[in-house]
Amino acid sequence: MVEIEILEEAERIMLTIEINNHMINCHIEYGKRKKVSITMDLPYMVTIKAPNGTSEEMIQQLVEQHGEVILKKSALMQQALDGPQAKEYEEEGRGKFLLFGKEHALHELIDVEGRSEEDLRANLKKFYFAECKRMIGERIGRYQQALKVKPKSVDIVESATKWGSCSWDKKLTFNYRLAMAPLEVIDYVIIHELCHIHHMNHDRSFWRRVGSIMPDYKAKEDYLMRNGRAMTL
């Protein structure tokens, strides 16, 4: 193995590591720090922040030690990026659809009599937009107060890849499909985006702030990665 010290003048390098026939792209950043940290960016891509002089061998060992977790999360992230799975609308509105984490027959949510599939899908989307707007409107206030932040605006949008977002000018958006998630998962996305008002990246301070309000936020992230494709029309 080649020691990293020969690249001391370079602050960043790329390293590819094979784990169980999957190639993991590692973006390595060096700096004046005491510990090595690994964060997931995209499927099969990680950012590694390491102290100056850390060897390639040590980094490879660390990635291999966490290989099972990296591969599992990569697979879940890839599913989310692939977008939701379209559902088939059964005759007489008997399809099952999620609302706040619980399954409902289509006719329990909207009027299905005499409707074409196109009409059903359009009306159901309107229903979810309205429910998402209502629920986020009801719940966001408590977390604004706890975090001492106030967004400039809150909008409900359609997105294939994001559950929420926060712009530089404090405008928040939330995916209408969140209405399909359990309430505690909706709360997590609200907290996540509110925390971005003061912390625009996902640094340690950001996650500490999220954890101060919701210590088990990782379980909510895992839920979205596992079930995101089922939260669809």
PDB file of C-alpha atoms in Angstrom, residues 16-26 43-45 63-64 67-68 70-72 74-75 78:
ATOM      1  CA  THR A  16     -11.926   3.267  -4.810  1.00  0.00           C
ATOM      2  CA  ILE A  17     -12.390   0.247  -2.537  1.00  0.00           C
ATOM      3  CA  GLU A  18     -14.089  -3.007  -3.540  1.00  0.00           C
ATOM      4  CA  ILE A  19     -16.463  -4.608  -1.023  1.00  0.00           C
ATOM      5  CA  ASN A  20     -18.411  -7.747  -1.966  1.00  0.00           C
ATOM      6  CA  ASN A  21     -18.106  -6.974  -5.683  1.00  0.00           C
ATOM      7  CA  HIS A  22     -19.307  -3.379  -5.177  1.00  0.00           C
ATOM      8  CA  MET A  23     -16.985  -0.453  -5.869  1.00  0.00           C
ATOM      9  CA  ILE A  24     -17.100   2.164  -3.096  1.00  0.00           C
ATOM     10  CA  ASN A  25     -15.909   5.618  -4.185  1.00  0.00           C
ATOM     11  CA  CYS A  26     -14.204   7.356  -1.285  1.00  0.00           C
ATOM     12  CA  PRO A  43     -25.134   5.291  -3.124  1.00  0.00           C
ATOM     13  CA  TYR A  44     -21.702   3.650  -2.967  1.00  0.00           C
ATOM     14  CA  MET A  45     -20.010   7.004  -2.342  1.00  0.00           C
ATOM     15  CA  VAL A  63     -14.125   1.338   5.143  1.00  0.00           C
ATOM     16  CA  GLU A  64     -13.995  -2.462   5.076  1.00  0.00           C
ATOM     17  CA  GLY A  67     -18.620  -2.296   4.603  1.00  0.00           C
ATOM     18  CA  GLU A  68     -21.852  -4.076   5.506  1.00  0.00           C
ATOM     19  CA  ILE A  70     -22.243   1.106   3.682  1.00  0.00           C
ATOM     20  CA  LEU A  71     -23.650  -1.469   1.269  1.00  0.00           C
ATOM     21  CA  LYS A  72     -26.983  -1.690   3.089  1.00  0.00           C
ATOM     22  CA  SER A  74     -26.305   2.402  -0.419  1.00  0.00           C
ATOM     23  CA  ALA A  75     -28.962  -0.064  -1.569  1.00  0.00           C
ATOM     24  CA  GLN A  78     -30.499   3.795  -4.554  1.00  0.00           C
TER      25      GLN A  78
END
